[in-house]
Short mmCIF file of C-alpha atoms in Angstrom, two decimals:
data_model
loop_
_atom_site.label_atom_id
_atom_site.label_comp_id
_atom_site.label_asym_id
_atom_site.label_seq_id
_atom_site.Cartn_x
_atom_site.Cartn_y
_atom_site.Cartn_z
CA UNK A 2 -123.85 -174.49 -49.99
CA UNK A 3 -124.33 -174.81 -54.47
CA UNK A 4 -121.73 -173.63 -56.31
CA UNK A 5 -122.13 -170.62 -58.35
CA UNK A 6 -122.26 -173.56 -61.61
CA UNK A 7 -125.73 -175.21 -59.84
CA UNK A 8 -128.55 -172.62 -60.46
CA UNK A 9 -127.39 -172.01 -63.62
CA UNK A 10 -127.36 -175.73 -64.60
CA UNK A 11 -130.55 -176.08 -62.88
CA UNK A 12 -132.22 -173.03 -65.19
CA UNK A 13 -130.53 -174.81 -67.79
CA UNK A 14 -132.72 -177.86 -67.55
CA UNK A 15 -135.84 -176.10 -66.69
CA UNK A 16 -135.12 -174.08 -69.87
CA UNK A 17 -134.55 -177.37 -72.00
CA UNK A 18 -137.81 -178.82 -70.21
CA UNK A 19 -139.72 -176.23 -70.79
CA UNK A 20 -139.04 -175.86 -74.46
CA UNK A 21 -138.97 -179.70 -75.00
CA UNK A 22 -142.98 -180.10 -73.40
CA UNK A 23 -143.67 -176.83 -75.77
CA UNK A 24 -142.34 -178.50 -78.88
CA UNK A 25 -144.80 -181.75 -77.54
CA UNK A 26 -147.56 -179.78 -76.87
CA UNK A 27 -147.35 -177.86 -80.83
CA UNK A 28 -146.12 -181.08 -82.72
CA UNK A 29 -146.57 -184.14 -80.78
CA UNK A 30 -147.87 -186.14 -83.59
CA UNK A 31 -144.69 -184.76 -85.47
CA UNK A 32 -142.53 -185.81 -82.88
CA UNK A 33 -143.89 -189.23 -82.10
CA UNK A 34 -143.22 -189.98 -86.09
CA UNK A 35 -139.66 -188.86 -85.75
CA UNK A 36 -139.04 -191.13 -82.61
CA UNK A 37 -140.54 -193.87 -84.31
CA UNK A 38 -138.54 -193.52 -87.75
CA UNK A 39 -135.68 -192.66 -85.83
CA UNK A 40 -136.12 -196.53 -84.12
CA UNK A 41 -137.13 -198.02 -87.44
CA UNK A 42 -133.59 -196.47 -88.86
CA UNK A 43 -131.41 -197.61 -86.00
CA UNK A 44 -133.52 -201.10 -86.53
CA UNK A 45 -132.57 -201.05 -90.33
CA UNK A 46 -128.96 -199.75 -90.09
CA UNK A 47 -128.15 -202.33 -87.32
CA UNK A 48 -129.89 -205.27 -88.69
CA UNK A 49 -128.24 -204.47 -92.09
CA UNK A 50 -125.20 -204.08 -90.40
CA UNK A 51 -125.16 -207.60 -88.63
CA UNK A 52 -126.53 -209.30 -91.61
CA UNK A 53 -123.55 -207.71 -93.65
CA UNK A 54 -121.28 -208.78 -90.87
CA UNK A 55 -122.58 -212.32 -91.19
CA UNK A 56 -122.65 -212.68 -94.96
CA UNK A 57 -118.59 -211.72 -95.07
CA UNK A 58 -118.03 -213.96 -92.46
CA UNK A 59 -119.33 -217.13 -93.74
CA UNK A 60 -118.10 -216.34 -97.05
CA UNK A 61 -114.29 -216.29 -94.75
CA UNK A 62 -115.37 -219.65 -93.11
CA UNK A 63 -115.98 -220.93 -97.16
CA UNK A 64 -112.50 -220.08 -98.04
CA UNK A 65 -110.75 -221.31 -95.12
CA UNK A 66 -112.03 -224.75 -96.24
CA UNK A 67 -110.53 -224.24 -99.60
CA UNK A 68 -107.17 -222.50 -98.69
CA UNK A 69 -104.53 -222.63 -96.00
CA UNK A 70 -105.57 -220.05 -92.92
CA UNK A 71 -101.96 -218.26 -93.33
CA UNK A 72 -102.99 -217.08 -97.02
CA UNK A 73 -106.54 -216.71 -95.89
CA UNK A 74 -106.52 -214.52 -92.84
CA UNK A 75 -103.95 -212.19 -93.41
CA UNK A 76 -104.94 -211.67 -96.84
CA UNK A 77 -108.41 -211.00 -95.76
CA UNK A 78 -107.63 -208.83 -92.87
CA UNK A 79 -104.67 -206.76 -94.80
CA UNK A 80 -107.50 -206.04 -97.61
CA UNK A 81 -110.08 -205.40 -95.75
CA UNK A 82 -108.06 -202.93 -93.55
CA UNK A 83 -107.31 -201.28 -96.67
CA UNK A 84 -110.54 -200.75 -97.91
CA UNK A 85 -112.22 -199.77 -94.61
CA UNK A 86 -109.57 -197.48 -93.51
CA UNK A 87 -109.64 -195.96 -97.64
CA UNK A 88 -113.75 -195.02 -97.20
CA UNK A 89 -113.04 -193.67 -93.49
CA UNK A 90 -110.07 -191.78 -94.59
CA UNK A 91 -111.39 -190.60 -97.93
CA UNK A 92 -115.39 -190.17 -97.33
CA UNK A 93 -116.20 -189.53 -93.60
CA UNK A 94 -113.28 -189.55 -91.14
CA UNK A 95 -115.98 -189.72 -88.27
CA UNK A 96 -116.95 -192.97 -89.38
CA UNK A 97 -113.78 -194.10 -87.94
CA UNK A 98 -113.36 -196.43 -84.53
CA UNK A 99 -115.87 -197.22 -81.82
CA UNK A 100 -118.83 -194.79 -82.48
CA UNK A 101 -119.54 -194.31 -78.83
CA UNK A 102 -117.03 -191.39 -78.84
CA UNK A 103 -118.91 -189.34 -81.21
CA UNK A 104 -122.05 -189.19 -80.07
CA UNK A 105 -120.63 -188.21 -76.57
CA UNK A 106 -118.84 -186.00 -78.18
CA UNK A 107 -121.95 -184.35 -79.66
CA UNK A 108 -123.99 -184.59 -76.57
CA UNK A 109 -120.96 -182.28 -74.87
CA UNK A 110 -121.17 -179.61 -77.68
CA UNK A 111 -117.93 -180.65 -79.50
CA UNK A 112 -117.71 -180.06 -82.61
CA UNK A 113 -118.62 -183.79 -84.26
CA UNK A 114 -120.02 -184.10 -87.94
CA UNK A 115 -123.22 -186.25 -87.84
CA UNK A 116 -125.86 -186.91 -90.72
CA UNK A 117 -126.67 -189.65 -93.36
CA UNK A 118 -123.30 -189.50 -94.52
CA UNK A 119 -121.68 -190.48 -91.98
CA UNK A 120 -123.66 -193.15 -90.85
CA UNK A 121 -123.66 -194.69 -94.02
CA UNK A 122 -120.01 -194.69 -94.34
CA UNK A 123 -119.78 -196.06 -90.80
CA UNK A 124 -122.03 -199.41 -92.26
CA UNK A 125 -120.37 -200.18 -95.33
CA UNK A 126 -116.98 -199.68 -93.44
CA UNK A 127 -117.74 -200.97 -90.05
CA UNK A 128 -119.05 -204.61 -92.20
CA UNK A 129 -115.85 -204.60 -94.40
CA UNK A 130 -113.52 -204.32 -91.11
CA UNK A 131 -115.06 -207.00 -88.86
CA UNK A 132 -116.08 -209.01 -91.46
CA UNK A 133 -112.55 -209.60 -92.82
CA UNK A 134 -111.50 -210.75 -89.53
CA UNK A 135 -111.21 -207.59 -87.13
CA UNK A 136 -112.47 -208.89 -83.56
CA UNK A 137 -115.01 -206.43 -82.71
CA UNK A 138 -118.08 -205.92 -82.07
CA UNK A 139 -121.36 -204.24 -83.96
CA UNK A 140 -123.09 -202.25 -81.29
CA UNK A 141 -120.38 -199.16 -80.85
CA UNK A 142 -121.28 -198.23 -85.12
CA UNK A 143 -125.07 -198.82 -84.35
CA UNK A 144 -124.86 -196.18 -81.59
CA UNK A 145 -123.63 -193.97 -84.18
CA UNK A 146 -125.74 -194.92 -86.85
CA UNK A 147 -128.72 -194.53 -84.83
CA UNK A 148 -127.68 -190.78 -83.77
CA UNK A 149 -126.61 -190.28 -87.08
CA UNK A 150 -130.56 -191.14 -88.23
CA UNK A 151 -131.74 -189.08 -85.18
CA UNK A 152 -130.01 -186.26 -85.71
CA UNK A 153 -131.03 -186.21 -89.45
CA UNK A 154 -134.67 -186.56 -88.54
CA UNK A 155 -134.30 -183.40 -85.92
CA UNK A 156 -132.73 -181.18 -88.23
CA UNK A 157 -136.24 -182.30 -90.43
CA UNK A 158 -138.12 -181.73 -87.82
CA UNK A 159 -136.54 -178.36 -87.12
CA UNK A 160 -136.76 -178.98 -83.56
CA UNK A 161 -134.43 -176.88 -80.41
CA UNK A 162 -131.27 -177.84 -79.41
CA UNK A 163 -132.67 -179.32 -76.38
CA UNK A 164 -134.58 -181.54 -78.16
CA UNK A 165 -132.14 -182.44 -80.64
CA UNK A 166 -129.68 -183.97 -77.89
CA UNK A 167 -132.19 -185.88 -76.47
CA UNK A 168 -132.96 -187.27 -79.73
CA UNK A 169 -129.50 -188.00 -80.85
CA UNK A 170 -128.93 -190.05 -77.28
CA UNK A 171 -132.05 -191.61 -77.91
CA UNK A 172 -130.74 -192.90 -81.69
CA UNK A 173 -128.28 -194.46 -80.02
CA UNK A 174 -129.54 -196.29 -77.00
CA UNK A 175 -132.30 -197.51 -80.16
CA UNK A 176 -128.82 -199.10 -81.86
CA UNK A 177 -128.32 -201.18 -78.60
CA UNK A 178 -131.77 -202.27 -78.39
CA UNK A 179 -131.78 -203.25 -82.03
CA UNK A 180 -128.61 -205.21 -82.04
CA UNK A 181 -128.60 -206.82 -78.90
CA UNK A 182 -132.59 -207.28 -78.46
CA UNK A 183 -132.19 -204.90 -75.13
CA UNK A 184 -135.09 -201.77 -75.31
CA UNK A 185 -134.30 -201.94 -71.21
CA UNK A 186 -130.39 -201.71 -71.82
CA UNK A 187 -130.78 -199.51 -74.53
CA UNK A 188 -132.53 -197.39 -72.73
CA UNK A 189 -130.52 -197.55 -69.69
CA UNK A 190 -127.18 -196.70 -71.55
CA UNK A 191 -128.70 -193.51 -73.18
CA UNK A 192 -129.53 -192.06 -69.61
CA UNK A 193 -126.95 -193.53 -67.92
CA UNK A 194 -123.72 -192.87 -69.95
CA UNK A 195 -124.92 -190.63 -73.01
CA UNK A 196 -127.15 -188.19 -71.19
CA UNK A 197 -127.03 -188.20 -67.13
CA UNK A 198 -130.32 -187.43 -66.93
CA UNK A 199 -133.45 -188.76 -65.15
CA UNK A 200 -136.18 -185.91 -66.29
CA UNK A 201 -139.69 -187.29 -66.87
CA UNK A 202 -139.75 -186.24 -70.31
CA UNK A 203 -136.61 -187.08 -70.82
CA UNK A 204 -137.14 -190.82 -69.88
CA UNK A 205 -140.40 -190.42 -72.05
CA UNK A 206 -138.94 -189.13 -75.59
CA UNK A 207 -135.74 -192.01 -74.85
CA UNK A 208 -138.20 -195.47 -73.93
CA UNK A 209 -140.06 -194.60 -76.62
CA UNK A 210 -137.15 -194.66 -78.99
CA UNK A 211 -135.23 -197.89 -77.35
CA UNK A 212 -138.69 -199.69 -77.73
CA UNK A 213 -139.89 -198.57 -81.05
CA UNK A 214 -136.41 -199.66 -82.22
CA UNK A 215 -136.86 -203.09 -80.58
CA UNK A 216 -139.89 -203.85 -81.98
CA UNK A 217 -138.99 -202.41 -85.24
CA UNK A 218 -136.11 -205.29 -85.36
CA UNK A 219 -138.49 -207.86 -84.40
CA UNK A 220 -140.69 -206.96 -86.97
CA UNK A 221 -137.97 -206.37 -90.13
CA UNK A 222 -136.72 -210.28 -89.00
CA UNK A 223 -140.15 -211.32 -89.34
CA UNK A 224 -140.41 -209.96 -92.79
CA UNK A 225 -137.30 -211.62 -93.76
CA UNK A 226 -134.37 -208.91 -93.42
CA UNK A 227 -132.74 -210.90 -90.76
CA UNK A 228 -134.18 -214.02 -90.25
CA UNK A 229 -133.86 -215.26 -87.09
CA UNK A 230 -133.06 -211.93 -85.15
CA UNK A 231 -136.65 -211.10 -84.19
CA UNK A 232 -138.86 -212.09 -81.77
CA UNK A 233 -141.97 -212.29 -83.26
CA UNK A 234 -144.09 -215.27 -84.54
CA UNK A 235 -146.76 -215.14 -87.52
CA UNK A 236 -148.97 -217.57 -85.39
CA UNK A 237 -147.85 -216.78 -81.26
CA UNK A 238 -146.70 -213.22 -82.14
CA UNK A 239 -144.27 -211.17 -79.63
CA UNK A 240 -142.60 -213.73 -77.93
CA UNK A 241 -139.52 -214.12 -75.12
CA UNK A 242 -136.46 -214.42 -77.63
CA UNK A 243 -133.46 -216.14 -76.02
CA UNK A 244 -129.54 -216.12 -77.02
CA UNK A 245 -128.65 -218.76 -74.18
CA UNK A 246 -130.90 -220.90 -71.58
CA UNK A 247 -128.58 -222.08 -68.77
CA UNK A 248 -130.12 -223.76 -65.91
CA UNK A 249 -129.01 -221.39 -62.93
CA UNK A 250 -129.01 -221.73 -59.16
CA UNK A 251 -128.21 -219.17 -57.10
CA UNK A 252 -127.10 -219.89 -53.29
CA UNK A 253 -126.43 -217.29 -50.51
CA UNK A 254 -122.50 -218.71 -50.81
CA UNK A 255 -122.41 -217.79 -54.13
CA UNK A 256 -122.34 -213.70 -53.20
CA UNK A 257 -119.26 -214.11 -51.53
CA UNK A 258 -117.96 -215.80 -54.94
CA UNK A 259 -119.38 -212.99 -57.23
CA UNK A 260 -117.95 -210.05 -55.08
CA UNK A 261 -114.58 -211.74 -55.27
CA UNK A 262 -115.33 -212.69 -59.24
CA UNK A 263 -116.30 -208.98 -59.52
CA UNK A 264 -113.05 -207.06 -58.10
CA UNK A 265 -111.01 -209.53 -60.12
CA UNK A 266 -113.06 -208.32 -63.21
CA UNK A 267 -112.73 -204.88 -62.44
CA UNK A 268 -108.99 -204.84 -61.97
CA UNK A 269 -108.33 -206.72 -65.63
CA UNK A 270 -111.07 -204.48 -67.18
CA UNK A 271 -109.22 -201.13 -66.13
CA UNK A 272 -106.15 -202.91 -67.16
CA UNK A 273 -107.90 -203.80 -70.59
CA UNK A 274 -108.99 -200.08 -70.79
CA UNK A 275 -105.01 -199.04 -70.05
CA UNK A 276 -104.14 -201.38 -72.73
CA UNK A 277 -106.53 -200.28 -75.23
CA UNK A 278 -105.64 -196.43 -74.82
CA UNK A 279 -101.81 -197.16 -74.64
CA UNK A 280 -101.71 -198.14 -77.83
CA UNK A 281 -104.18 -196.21 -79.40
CA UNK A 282 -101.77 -193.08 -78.35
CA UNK A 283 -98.78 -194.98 -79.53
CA UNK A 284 -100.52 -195.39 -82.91
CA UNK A 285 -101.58 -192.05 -83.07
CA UNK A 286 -98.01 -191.16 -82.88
CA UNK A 287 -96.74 -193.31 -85.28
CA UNK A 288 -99.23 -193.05 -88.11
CA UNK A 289 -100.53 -189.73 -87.44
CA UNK A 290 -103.15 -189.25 -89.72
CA UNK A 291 -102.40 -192.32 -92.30
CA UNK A 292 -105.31 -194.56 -91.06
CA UNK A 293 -104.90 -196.85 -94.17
CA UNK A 294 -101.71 -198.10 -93.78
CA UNK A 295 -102.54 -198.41 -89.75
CA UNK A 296 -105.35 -200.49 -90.55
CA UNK A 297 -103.67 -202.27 -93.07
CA UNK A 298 -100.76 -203.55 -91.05
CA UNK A 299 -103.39 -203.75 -88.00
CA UNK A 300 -105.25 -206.32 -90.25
CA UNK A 301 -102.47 -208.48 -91.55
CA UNK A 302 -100.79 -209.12 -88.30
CA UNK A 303 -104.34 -209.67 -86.44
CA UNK A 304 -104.85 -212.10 -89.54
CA UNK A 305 -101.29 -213.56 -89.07
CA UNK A 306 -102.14 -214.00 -85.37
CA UNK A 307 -105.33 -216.00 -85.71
CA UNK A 308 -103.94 -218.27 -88.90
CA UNK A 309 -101.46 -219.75 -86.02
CA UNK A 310 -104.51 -220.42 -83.66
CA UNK A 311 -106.57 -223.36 -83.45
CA UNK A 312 -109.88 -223.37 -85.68
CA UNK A 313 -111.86 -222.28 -83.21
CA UNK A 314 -110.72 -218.93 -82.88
CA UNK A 315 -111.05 -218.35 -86.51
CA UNK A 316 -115.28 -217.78 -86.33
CA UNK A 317 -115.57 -215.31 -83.00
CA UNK A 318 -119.39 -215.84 -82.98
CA UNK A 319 -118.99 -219.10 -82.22
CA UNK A 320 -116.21 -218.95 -79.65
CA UNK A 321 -118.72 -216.48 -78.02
CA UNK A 322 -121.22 -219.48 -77.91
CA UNK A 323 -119.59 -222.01 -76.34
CA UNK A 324 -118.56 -219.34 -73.44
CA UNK A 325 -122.13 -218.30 -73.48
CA UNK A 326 -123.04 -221.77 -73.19
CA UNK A 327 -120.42 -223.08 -70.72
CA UNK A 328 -119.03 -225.77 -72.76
CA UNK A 329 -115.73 -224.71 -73.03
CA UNK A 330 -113.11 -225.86 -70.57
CA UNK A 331 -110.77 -223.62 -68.46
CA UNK A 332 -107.83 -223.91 -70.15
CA UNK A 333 -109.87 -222.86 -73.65
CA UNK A 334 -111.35 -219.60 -71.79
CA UNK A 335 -108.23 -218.87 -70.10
CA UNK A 336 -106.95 -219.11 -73.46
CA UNK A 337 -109.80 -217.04 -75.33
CA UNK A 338 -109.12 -214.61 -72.87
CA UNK A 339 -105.93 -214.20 -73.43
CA UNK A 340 -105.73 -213.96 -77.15
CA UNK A 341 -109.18 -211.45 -77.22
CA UNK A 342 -107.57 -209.12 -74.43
CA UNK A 343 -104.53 -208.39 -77.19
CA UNK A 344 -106.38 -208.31 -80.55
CA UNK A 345 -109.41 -207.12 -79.87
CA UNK A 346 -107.24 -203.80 -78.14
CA UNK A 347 -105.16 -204.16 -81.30
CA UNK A 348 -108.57 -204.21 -83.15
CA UNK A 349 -109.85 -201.25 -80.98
CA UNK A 350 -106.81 -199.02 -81.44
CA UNK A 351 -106.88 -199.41 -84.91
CA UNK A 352 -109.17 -196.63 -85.81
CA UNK A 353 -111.33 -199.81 -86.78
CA UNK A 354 -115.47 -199.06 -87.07
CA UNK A 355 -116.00 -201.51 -84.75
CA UNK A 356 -117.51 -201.74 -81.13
CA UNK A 357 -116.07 -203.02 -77.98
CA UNK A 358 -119.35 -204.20 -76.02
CA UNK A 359 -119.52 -207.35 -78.06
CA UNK A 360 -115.33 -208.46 -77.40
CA UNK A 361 -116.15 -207.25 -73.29
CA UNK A 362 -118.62 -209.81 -73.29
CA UNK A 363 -116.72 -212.42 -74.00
CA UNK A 364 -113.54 -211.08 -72.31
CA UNK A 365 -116.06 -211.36 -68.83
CA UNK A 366 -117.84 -214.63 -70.12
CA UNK A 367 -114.53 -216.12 -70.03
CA UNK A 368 -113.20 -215.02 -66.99
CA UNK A 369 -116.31 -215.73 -65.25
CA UNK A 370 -116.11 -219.41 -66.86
CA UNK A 371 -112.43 -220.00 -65.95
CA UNK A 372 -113.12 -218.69 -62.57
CA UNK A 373 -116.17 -221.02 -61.92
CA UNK A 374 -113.85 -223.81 -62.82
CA UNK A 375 -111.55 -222.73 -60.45
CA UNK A 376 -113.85 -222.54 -57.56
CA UNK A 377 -115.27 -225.90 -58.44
CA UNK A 378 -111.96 -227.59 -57.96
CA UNK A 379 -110.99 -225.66 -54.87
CA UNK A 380 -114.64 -226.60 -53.55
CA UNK A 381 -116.78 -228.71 -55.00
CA UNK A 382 -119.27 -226.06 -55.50
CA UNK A 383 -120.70 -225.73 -58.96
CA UNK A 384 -121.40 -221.65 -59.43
CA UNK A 385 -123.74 -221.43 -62.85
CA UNK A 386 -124.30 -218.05 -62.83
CA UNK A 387 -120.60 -217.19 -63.32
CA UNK A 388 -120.49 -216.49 -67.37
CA UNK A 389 -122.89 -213.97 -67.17
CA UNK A 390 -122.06 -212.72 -64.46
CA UNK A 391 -118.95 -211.96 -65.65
CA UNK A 392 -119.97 -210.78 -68.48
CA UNK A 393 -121.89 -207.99 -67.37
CA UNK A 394 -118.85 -207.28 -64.79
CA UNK A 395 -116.21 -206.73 -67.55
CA UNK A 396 -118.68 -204.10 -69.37
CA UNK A 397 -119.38 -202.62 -65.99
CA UNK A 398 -115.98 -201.68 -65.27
CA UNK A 399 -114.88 -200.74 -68.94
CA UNK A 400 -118.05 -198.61 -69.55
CA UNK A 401 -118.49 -197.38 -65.66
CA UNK A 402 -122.28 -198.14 -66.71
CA UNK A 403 -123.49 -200.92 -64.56
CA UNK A 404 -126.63 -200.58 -64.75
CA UNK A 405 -126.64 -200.51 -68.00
CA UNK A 406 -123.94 -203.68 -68.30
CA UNK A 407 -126.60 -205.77 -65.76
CA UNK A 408 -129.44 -205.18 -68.48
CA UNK A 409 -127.06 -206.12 -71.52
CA UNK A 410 -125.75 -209.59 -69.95
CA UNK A 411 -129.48 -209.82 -69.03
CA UNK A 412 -130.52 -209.60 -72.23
CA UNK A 413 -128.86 -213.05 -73.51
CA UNK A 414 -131.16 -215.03 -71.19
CA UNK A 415 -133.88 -212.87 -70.64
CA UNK A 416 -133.86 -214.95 -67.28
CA UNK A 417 -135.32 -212.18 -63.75
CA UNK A 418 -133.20 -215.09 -61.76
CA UNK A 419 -129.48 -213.98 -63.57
CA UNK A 420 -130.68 -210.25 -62.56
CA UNK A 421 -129.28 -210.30 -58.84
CA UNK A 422 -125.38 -212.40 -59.41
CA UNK A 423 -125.48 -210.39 -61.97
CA UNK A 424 -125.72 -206.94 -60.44
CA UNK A 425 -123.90 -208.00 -57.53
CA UNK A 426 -120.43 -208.40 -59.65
CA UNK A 427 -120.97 -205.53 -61.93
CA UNK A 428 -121.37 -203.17 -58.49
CA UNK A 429 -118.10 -204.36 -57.54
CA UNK A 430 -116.44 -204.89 -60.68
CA UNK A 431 -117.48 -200.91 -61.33
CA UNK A 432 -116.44 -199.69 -57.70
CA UNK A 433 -112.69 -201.64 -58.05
CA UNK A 434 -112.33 -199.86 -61.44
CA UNK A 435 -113.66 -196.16 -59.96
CA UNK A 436 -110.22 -197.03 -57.79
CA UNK A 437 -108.50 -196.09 -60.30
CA UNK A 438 -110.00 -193.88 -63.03
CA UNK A 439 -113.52 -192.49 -62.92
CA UNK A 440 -114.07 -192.21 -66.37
CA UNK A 441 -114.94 -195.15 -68.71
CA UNK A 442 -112.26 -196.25 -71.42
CA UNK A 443 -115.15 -194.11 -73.70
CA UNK A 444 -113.98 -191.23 -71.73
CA UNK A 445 -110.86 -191.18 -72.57
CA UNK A 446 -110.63 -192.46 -75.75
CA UNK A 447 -112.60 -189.24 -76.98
CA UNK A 448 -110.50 -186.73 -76.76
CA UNK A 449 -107.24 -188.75 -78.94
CA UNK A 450 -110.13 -190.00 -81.53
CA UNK A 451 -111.64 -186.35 -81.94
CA UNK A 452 -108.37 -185.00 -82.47
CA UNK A 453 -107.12 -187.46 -84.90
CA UNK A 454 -110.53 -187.74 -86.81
CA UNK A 455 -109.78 -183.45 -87.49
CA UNK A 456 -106.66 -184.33 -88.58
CA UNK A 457 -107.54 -186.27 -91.39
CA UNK A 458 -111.10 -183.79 -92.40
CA UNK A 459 -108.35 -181.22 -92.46
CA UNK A 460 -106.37 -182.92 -94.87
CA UNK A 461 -109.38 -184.50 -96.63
CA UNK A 462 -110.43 -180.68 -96.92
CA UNK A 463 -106.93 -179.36 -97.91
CA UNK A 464 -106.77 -182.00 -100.71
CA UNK A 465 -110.28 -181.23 -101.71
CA UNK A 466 -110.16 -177.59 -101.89
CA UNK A 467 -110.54 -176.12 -106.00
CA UNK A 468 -107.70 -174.55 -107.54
CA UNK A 469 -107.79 -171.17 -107.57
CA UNK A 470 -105.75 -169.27 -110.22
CA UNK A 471 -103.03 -166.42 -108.47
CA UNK A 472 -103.97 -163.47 -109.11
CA UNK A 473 -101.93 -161.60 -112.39
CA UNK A 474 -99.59 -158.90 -111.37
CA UNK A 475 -100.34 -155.47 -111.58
CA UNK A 476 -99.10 -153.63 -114.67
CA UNK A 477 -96.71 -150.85 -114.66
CA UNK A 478 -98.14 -147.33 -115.79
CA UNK A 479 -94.81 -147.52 -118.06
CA UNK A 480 -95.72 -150.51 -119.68
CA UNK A 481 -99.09 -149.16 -120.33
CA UNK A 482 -98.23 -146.16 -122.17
#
């Protein structure tokens, strides 16, 4: 029998249909400009973003062939905590930590500030932060950016609530497509996680938007924003764009492998998620609303921790590589993992604009690697579609999306063969983690970062708000005579 909730839910959705296909019907030329600008804008903010990224970290790489890595890294991380944490604190305190949050946030009527504003703060922050040495990732602010842009172009448009929301989810599913070259997992995620919703036009206004974005970022790399990031070609055009090409074989053995490899991954990435929100509440505690100095300190010991690490963990991208690529041994990936698992939390609980997908990536590509290694010595058995399997299995069971995490690992080889290992630990990585919590670390991380972001727009407010002269005391009638 429903409960009293499901008819009204289900009139709820007919009623955002229905007012969704009229605003198509009346403006559909209006609306099919506002997807599309809203995927060039996620496109532009996440390609500027990455570029940024790039540009401070090279410029890092420069200096640490000049200088010592103990000046260099904490220097650079202290500083650029500063700063970051100074235009969050003092310009848009919802530009602050993953991004993710706040558009969920939004999509379940809380009360989340969104705009230009925001988003803008979010890029110039989020590429001071991880380029001075903060481990994370840039697809959690292009999420936000890209809702940011949506919701701007709604409010435009002047379109329904119902609209707008689908909009907003769209913008950000079109910042995962843009950054990670993944319209499918783009797409996915916005249904999947941001909306939980499978209505036609639903899945109509959202592909559209993952796609356009996509494209959009091929076409701006073409052009010369980001060279190198699209896939298009002046002389073969749209072409198959690929971040790795392993050779892979996949045996019938090799499922027993990648269930096992999956509930492995699904017990360290609820662990991860424990971690990450443990300190995130302890730091909420102890700072309160001083952001700065948290990502200040954050920054200089994260910097202090990497100057005493080999060279190769001082450039993440290319640690990410030779995971991605398999050429790292066991003891470096058990390694990698073990130093990512504690700063990129660190990183995360910061308050840090900075994303997480990126850092669970690599956290699963080397788990997946070490564990390959481990099965090959036990058995002779080489199992190459381990990394990415892995990959997609740590995201899985972070995010509680794995669907969405089997498109994204998917997306760095573009390869239909990875599709099956793939899904096959990210299923089982996802039901190990359900075990324990239902909700993704995104989840529960909204509710601390909400509160703390209205912390600091009340005090942001309270320190803005004009003087206003007291009043001047009533005279006495006995004075007046």
């Amino acid at each position: 029998m429903p409960s009293p909730s499901e008819p009204k839910q289900r009139r709820h959705h007919l009623g955002s249909s229905r007012s969704i296909r009229t605003l198509l019907e009346r403006r559909w030329l209006v609306v099919v400009l506002a997807l599309s600008l809203t995927g060039l804008g996620a496109a532009i903010t996440g390609l500027l973003f990455k570029g940024g990224i790039n540009l401070l970290r090279d410029w890092r790489l420069e200096l640490l062939n000049e200088l010592p890595a103990w000046v260099v890294l904490p220097a650079l991380g202290g500083v650029g905590g500063m700063v970051s944490g100074w235009l969050v604190t003092n310009f848009a305190p919802a530009a602050g930590g993953a991004g993710i949050t706040h558009i969920m946030g939004f999509l379940r009527h809380k009360s989340v500030p969104m705009g230009l504003r925001v988003g803008l703060v979010k890029l110039i922050a989020g590429i001071i932060a991880i380029g001075s040495g903060f481990p994370l990732g840039p697809e959690g602010p292009a999420v936000q950016m890209g809702g940011s842009v949506a919701w701007q172009m709604s409010r435009w448009l002047k379109a329904p609530v119902a609209f707008r929301r689908v909009i907003v989810a769209a913008g950000g599913g079109a910042g995962i497509a843009a950054v990670f070259s993944a319209p499918i997992g783009g797409f996915i995620y916005a249904i999947e996680e941001l909306l939980h919703s499978a209505r036609p036009v639903v899945l109509l206004l959202v592909i559209i938007t993952t796609f356009s974005a996509d494209t959009w970022a091929d076409v701006l790399g073409y052009l010369g924003l980001s060279p190198g990031s699209g896939g298009l070609d002046g002389t073969v055009g749209f072409q198959v764009e690929r971040e790795f090409s392993p050779l892979l074989k996949f045996l019938p053995i090799d499922f027993l492998y990648l269930i096992a490899l999956g509930a492995v991954i699904g017990l360290l990435a609820e662990l991860y998620c424990r971690y990450v929100l443990t300190l995130q509440r302890h730091g909420n505690n102890w700072f309160g609303s001083r952001l700065i100095l948290r990502m200040s300190l954050s920054g200089l010991l994260l910097g202090g921790v990497y100057a005493a690490l080999p060279q190769t963990f001082h450039n993440p991208a290319e640690l990410h590589h030779l995971i991605g690529e398999g050429t790292a041994d066991v003891r470096l990936a058990l390694t990698s993992f073990v130093v990512l698992f504690f700063s990129t939390g660190l990183a995360a609980a910061s308050g840090a604009p900075g994303g997480l997908f990126m850092p669970m990536l690599t956290l699963g590509g080397a788990i997946g690697l070490a564990c390959g290694g481990g099965v090959e010595a036990l058995t002779g058995h080489v199992p190459t579609t381990y990394v990415f399997a892995g990959m997609g299995a740590f995201v899985a069971g972070c995010s509680r999306t794995p669907i969405s995490a089997m498109f994204l690992a998917f997306a760095l080889t573009k390869d239909l063969l990875i599709l099956r290992p793939i899904m096959v630990a990210c299923l089982m990585s996802f039901l190990v983690a359900r075990l324990f919590d239902h909700r993704s670390i995104y989840e529960r991380q909204m509710g601390m970062e909400l509160d703390a972001e209205n912390r600091m727009q009340t005090r942001l407010d309270r320190q803005r708000r004009p003087f206003t002269a007291p009043p001047r005391p009533a005279s006495n009638s006995g004075d007046e005579r």
